[in-house]
Coordinates of C-alpha atoms and ligand atoms in Angstrom, one line a residue:
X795 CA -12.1 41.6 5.9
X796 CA -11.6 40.7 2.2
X797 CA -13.9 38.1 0.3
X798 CA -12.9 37.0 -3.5
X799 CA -16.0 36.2 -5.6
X800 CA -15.0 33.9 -8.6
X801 CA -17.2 33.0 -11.6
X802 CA -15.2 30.2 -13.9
X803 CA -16.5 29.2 -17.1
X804 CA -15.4 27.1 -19.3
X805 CA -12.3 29.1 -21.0
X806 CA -12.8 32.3 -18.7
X807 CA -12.4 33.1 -14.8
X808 CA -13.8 36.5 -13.7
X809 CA -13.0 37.5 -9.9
X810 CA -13.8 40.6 -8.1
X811 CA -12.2 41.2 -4.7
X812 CA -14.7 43.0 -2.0
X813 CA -13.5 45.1 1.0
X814 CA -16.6 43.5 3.0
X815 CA -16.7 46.4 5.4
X816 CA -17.6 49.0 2.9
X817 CA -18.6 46.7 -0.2
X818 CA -15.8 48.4 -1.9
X819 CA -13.9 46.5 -5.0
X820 CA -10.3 46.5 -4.3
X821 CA -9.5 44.7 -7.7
X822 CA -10.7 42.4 -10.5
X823 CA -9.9 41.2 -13.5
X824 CA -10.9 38.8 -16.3
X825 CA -8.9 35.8 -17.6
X826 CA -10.2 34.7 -21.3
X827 CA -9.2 32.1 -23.9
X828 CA -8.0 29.7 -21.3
X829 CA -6.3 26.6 -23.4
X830 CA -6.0 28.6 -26.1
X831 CA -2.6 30.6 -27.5
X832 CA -4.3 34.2 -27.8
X833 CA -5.3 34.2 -24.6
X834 CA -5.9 37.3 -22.8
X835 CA -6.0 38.9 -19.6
X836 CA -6.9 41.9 -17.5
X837 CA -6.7 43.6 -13.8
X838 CA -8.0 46.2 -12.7
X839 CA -6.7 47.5 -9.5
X840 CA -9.7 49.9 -7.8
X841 CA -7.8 52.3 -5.9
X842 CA -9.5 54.4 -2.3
X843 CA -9.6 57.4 -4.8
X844 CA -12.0 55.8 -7.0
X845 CA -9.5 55.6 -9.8
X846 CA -8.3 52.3 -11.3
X847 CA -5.1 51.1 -12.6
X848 CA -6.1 48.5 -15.7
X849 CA -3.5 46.2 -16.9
X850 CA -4.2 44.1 -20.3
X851 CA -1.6 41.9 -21.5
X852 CA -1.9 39.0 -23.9
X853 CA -1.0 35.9 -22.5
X854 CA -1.8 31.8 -22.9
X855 CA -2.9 30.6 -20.0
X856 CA -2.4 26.5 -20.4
X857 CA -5.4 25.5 -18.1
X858 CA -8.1 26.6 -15.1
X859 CA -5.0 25.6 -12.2
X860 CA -2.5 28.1 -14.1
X861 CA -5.1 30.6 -14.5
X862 CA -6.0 30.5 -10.7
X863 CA -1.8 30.8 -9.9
X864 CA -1.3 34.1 -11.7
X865 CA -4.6 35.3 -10.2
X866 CA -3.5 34.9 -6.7
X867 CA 0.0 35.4 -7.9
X868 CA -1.0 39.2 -9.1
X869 CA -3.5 39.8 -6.0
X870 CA -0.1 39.4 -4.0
X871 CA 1.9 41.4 -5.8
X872 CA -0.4 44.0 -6.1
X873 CA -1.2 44.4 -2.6
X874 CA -4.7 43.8 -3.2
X875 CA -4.3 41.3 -0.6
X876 CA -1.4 41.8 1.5
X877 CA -1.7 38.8 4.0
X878 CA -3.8 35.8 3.5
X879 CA -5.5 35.8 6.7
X880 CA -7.2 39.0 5.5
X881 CA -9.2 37.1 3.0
X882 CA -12.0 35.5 4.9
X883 CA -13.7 33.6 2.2
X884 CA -13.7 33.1 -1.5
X885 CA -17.5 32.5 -2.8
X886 CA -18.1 30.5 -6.2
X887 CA -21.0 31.2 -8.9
X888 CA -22.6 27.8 -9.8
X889 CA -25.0 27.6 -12.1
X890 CA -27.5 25.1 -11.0
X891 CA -28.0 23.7 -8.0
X892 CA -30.8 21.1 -8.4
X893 CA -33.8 20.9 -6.1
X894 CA -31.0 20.4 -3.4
X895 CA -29.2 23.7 -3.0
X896 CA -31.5 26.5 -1.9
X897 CA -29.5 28.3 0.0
X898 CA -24.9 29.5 -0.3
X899 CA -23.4 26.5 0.9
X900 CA -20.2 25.9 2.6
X901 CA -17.7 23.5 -0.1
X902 CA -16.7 20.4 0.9
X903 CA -16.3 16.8 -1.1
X904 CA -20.3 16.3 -0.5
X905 CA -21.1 19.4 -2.0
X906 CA -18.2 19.1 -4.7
X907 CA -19.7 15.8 -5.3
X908 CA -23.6 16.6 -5.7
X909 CA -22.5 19.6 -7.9
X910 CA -21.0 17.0 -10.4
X911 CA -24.0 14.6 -10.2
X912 CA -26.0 17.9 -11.1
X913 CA -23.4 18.4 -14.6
X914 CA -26.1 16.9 -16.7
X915 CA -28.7 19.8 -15.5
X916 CA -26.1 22.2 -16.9
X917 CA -23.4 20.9 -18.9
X918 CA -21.3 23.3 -19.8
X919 CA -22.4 25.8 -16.8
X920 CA -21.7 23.2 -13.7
X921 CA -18.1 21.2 -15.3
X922 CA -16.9 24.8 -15.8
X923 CA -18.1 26.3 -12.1
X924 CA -16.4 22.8 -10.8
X925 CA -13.3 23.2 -12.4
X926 CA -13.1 26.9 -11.4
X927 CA -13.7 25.6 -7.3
X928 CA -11.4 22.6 -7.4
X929 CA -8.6 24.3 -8.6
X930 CA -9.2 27.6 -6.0
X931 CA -9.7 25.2 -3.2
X932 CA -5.7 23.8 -4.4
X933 CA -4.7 27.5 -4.4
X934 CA -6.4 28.4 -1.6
X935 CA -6.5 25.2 1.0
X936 CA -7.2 27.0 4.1
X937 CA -9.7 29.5 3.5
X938 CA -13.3 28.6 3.3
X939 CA -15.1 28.5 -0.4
X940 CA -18.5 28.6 -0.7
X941 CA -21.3 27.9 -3.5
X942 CA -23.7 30.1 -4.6
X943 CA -26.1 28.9 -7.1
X944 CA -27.5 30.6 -9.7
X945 CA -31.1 28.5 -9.1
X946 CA -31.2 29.1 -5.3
X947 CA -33.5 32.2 -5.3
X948 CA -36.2 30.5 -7.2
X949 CA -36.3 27.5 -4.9
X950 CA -39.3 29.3 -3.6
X951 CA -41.4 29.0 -6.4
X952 CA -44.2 27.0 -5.6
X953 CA -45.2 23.5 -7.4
X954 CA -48.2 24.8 -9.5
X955 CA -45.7 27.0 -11.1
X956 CA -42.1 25.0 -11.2
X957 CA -44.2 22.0 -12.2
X958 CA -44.5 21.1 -16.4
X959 CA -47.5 19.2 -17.5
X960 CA -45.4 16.2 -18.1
X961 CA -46.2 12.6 -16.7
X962 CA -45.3 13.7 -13.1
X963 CA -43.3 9.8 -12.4
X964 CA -41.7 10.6 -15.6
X965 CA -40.5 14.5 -14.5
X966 CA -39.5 13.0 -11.3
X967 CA -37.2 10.1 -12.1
X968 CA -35.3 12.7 -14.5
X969 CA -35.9 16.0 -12.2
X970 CA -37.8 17.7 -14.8
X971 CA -39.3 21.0 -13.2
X972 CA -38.6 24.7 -13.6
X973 CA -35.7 25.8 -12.0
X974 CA -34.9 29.7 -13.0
X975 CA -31.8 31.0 -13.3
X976 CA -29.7 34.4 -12.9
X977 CA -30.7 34.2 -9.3
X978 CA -28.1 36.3 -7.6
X979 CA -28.7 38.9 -9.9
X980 CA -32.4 38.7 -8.8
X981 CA -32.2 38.7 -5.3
X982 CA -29.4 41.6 -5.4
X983 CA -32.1 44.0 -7.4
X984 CA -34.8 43.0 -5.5
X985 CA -33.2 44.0 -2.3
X986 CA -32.1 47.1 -4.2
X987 CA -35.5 48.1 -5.3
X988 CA -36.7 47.8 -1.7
X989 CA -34.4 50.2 -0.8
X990 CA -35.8 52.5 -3.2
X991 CA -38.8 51.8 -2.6
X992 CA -38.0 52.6 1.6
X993 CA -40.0 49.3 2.2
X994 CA -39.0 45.7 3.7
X995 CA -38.0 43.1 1.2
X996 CA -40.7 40.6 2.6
X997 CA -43.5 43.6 1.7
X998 CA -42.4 44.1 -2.0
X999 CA -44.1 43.0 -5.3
X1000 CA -41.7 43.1 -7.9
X1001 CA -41.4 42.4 -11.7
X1002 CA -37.6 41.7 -12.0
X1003 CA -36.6 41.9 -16.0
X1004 CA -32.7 40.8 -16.1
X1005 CA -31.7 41.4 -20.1
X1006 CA -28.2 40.5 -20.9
X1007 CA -27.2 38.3 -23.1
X1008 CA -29.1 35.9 -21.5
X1009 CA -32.5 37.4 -20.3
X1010 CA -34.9 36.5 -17.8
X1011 CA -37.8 37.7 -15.9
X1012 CA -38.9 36.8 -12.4
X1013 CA -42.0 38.0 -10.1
X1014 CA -41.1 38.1 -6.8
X1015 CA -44.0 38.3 -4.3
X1016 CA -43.2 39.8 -0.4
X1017 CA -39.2 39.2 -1.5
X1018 CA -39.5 35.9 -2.9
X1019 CA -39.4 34.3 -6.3
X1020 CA -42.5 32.8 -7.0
X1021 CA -42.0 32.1 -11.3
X1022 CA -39.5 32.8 -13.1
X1023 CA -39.3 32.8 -17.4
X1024 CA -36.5 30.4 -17.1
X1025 CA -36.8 27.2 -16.9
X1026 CA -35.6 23.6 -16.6
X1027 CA -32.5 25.4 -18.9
X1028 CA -31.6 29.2 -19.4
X1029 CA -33.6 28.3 -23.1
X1030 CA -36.7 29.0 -22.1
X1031 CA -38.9 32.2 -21.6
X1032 CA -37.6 35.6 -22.8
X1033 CA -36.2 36.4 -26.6
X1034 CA -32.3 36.4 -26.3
X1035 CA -29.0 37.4 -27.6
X1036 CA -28.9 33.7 -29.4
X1037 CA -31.2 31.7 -27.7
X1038 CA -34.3 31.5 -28.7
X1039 CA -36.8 31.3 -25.6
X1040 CA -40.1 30.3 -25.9
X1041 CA -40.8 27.6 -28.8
X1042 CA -43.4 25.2 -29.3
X1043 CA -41.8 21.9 -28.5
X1044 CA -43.8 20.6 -31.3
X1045 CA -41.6 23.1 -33.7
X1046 CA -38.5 20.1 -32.5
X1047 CA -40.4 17.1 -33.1
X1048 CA -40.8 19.1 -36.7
X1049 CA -37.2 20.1 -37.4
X1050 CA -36.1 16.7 -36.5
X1051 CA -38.6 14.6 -38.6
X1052 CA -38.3 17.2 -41.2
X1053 CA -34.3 17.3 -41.4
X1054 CA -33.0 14.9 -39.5
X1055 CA -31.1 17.0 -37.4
X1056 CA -29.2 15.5 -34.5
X1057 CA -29.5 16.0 -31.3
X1058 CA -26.4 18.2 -31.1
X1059 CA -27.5 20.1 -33.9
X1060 CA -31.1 21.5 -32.5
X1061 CA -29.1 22.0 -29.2
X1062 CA -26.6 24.5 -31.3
X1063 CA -29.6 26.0 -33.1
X1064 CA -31.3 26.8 -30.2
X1065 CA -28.6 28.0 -27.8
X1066 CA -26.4 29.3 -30.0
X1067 CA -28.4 30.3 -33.5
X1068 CA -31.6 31.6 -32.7
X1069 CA -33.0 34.9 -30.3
X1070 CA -31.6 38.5 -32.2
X1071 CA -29.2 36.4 -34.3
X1072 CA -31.7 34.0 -35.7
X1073 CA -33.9 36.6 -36.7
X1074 CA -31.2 39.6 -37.8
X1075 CA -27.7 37.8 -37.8
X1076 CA -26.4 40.0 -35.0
X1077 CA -27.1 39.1 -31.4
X1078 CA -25.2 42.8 -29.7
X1079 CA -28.8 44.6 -28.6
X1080 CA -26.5 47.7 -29.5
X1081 CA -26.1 47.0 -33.0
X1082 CA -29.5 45.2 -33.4
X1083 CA -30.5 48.7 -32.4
X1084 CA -28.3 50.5 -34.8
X1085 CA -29.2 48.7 -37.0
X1086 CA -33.1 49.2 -36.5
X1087 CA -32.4 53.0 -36.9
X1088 CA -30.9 52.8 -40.2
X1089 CA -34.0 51.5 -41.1
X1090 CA -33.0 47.4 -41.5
X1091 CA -36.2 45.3 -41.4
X1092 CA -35.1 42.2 -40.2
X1093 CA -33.2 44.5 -37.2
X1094 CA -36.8 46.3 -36.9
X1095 CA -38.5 42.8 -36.1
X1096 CA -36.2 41.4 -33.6
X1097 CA -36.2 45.0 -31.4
X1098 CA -40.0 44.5 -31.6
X1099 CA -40.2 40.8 -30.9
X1100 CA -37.7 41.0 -27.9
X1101 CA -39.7 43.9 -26.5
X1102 CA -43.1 41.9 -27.1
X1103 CA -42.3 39.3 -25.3
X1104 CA -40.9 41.1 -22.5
X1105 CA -44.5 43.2 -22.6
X1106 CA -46.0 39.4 -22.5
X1107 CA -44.2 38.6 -19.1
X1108 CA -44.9 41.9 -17.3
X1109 CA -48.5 41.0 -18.2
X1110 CA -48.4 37.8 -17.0
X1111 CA -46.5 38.6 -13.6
X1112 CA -49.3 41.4 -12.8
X1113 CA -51.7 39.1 -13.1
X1114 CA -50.0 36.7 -10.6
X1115 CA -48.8 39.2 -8.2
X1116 CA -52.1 40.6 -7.8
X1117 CA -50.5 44.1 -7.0
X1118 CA -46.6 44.9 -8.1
X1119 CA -45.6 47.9 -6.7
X1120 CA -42.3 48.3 -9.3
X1121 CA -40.9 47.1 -12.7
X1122 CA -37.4 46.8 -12.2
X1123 CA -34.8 46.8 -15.6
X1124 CA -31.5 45.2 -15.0
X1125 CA -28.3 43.9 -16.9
X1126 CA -26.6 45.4 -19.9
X1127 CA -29.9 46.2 -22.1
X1128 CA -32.1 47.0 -19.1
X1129 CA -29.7 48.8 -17.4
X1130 CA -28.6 50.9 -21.1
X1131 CA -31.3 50.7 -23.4
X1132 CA -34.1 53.1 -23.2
X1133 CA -35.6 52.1 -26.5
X1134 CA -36.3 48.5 -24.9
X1135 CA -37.4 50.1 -21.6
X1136 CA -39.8 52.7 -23.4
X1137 CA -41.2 49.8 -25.7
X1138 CA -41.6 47.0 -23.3
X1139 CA -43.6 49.5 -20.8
X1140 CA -45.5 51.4 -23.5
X1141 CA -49.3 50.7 -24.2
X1142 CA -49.5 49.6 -20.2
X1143 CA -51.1 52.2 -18.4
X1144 CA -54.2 50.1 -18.3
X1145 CA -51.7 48.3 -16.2
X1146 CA -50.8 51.4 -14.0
X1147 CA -47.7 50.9 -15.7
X1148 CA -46.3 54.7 -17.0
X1149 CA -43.1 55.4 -18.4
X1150 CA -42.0 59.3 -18.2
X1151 CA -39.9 59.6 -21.5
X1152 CA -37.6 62.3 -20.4
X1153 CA -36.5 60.2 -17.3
X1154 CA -36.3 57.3 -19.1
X1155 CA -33.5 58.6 -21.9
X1156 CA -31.9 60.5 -19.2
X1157 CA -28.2 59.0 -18.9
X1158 CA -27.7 57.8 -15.3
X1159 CA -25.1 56.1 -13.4
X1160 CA -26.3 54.0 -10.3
X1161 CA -30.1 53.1 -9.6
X1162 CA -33.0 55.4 -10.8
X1163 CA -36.7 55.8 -11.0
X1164 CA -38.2 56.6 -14.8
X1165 CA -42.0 56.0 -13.9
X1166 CA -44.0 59.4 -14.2
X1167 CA -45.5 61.4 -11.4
X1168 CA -48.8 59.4 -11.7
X1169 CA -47.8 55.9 -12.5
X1170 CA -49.0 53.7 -9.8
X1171 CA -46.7 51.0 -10.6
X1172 CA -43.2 52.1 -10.0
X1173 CA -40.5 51.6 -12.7
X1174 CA -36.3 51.4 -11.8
X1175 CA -33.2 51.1 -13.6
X1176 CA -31.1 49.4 -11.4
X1177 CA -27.6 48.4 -12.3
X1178 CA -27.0 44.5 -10.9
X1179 CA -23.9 43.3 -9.2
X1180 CA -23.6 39.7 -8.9
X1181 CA -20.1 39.6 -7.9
X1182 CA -20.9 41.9 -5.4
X1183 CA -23.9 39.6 -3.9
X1184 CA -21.8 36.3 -4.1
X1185 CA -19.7 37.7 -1.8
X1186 CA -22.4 39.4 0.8
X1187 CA -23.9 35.5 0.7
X1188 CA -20.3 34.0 0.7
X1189 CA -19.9 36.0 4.2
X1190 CA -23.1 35.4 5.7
X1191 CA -23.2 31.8 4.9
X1192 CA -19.4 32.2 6.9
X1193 CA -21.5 33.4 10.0
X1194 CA -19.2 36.5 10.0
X1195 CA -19.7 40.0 10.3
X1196 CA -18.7 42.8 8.6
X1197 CA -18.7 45.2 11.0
Ligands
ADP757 P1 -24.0 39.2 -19.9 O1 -25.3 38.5 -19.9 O2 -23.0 38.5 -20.8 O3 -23.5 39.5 -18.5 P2 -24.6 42.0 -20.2 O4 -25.5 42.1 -19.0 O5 -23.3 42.7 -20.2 O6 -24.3 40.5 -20.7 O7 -25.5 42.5 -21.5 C1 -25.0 42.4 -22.8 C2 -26.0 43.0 -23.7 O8 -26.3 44.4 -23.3 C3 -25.6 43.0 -25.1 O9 -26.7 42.7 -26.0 C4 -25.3 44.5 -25.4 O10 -25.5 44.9 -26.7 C5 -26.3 45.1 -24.5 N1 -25.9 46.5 -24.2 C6 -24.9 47.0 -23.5 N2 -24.9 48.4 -23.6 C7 -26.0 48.7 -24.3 C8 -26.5 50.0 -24.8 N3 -26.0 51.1 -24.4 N4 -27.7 49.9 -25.5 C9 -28.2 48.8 -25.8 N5 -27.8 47.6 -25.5 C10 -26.6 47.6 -24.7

């Protein structure tokens, strides 16, 4: 019982294959430059031993449709999937879903349809995701496809929170609201951290802090999402690899009145210009932080602002959870970077927030606690897997079983 989880962006596809019965990966692989002559590509076949066979070849791939054919082409050959009827299901990342999609959903022309109407929520994100479906569902006609959106786990936040103090006709007629993002990723820690924490999901307070290039933080109360730092757009909340986070909007209405920027342009600055890049020209945490060590100022200041804000958030969360029982650090500077662990948590004991150094700098594969013996808040490194997830929800939303 196999189940192919595909993420498609705009000149990329990502895909992970899951043996659903033990959640094992029995291959993946990365497709890059789509449309462009130095493409690139890699596979990676997992083998039951637990080592991998990696393949990296450079190769222009002319569009998402050719992409998609030397996917399937190479899971064939390899094996990976020997007959089709073995693959039960192929699940899609989609990066928003709107106020209508709170839960995987099953593709058809509807749902292809309502995720185009919801391109101008996430332009770049949703055409990409689209494009990646449409031509999977041409390789793949018979097997089922499924959506999972990227917004869905917040869809529980309630209105006080998802809410903005705009003119509340206004926000309507142009679905103006918080929506949150890196959802999968979430959900997958929080049921993690549950685990670790030997209690149900629906009896957990959590502070999630996802910190990748793109960071977010989400308080999740009795297993749901109930605010998250993201908001209409992946812009808002935390300090980022380029994106900036929170801004006055007022700092906008300045730039444009004061430069005459366009449109495009203050989009490009924010998104792409601003976060660890804006303030120290590099936007890789690990060389922000190598940076920092050599004793670079401007390196110094964007650690200590990205931390600070993170610090914010916890705050924040505590104070609407009334009672977290962990702090859980995810994605590739949570899951690697004790400095930003150890800084975001320190000064927090007040809190019953307490970070034990030693456990904290301790190099770890897999999940693990670094809170100290006393701390009543717990605090977890836990590695996320959204591939992984997509295809648990792609299967469940199938109504099968994996056992
Ligand atoms: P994405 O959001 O693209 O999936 P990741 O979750 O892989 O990104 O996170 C990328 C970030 O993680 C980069 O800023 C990278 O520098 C940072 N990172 C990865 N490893 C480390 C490390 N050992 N120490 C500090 N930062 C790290």
């Amino acid at each position: 019982m196999k189940v192919l989880a595909i993420n498609s962006g705009s000149s990329s596809i990502k895909y992970e294959l899951f043996d659903m019965r033990s959640c094992a990966t029995l291959a993946s692989g990365l497709l890059e430059r789509i449309g462009d002559s130095a493409g690139r590509q890699s596979y990676r076949l997992h083998n039951s031993d637990g080592s991998i066979d990696e393949q990296v070849e450079d190769v222009a791939v002319k569009d998402h449709q050719a992409g998609v054919n030397r996917i399937a082409s190479w899971l064939a050959e390899s094996g990976a999937i020997g007959n089709a009827s073995e693959l039960v299901g192929i699940g899609h990342r989609v990066a928003h879903g709107g106020a209508e999609f709170t839960q995987p959903t099953v593709i058809n022309e509807q749902v292809l349809a309502a995720i185009r109407r919801l391109i101008p929520l996430a332009p770049l994100h949703n055409a990409a995701n689209l494009r990646g479906i449409e031509v999977t569902r041409a390789q793949w006609p018979d097997i089922p496809q499924v959506a999972i959106f990227d917004t869905a786990f917040h869809h529980t936040i309630p209105v006080h929170a998802h809410q903005y103090a705009l003119p509340a006709d206004l926000a309507q007629a142009h679905t103006i609201r918080r929506y949150g993002f890196h959802g999968t990723s979430h959900k997958y820690v929080s049921e993690e951290a549950a685990r670790l924490l030997d209690r149900p999901l629906n009896e957990v307070n959590l502070i999630v802090l996802h910190l990748g290039n793109g960071a977010s933080a989400t308080a999740v109360c009795g297993g749901k999402s109930i605010d998250t730092s993201m908001g209409m757009t992946p812009l808002e909340g935390l300090m980022m690899g380029t994106r900036c986070g929170d801004v006055d909007p007022g700092v906008i209405l300045h730039l444009t009145r004061a430069t005459g920027m366009s449109v495009a342009e203050i989009d490009a600055l924010l998104n792409h210009e601003s976060g660890l890049k804006g303030i120290c020209g590099d936007n890789d945490m690990r060389e922000v932080l190598r940076r920092a060590d050599d004793g670079d100022s401007q390196a110094t200041l964007a650690v200590e602002m990205y931390a600070y804000r993170i610090k914010k958030y916890i705050g924040a969360y505590a104070a609407i959870l009334q009672g977290v029982d962990a702090v859980v650090f995810t994605a590739g500077i949570g899951e690697h970077s004790a400095e930003i662990r150890e800084r975001a948590c320190s000064h927090l004991e007040h809190l019953g927030i307490h970070l034990d150094a030693d456990k904290n700098s301790a190099e770890k594969q897999g999940s693990f606690a670094i809170h100290s013996a006393d701390s009543k808040i717990k605090i977890f490194v836990i590695p996320t897997n959204e591939e992984l997830e997509i295809a648990k929800q792609t299967l469940h939303c199938l109504g099968e079983n994996p056992s």
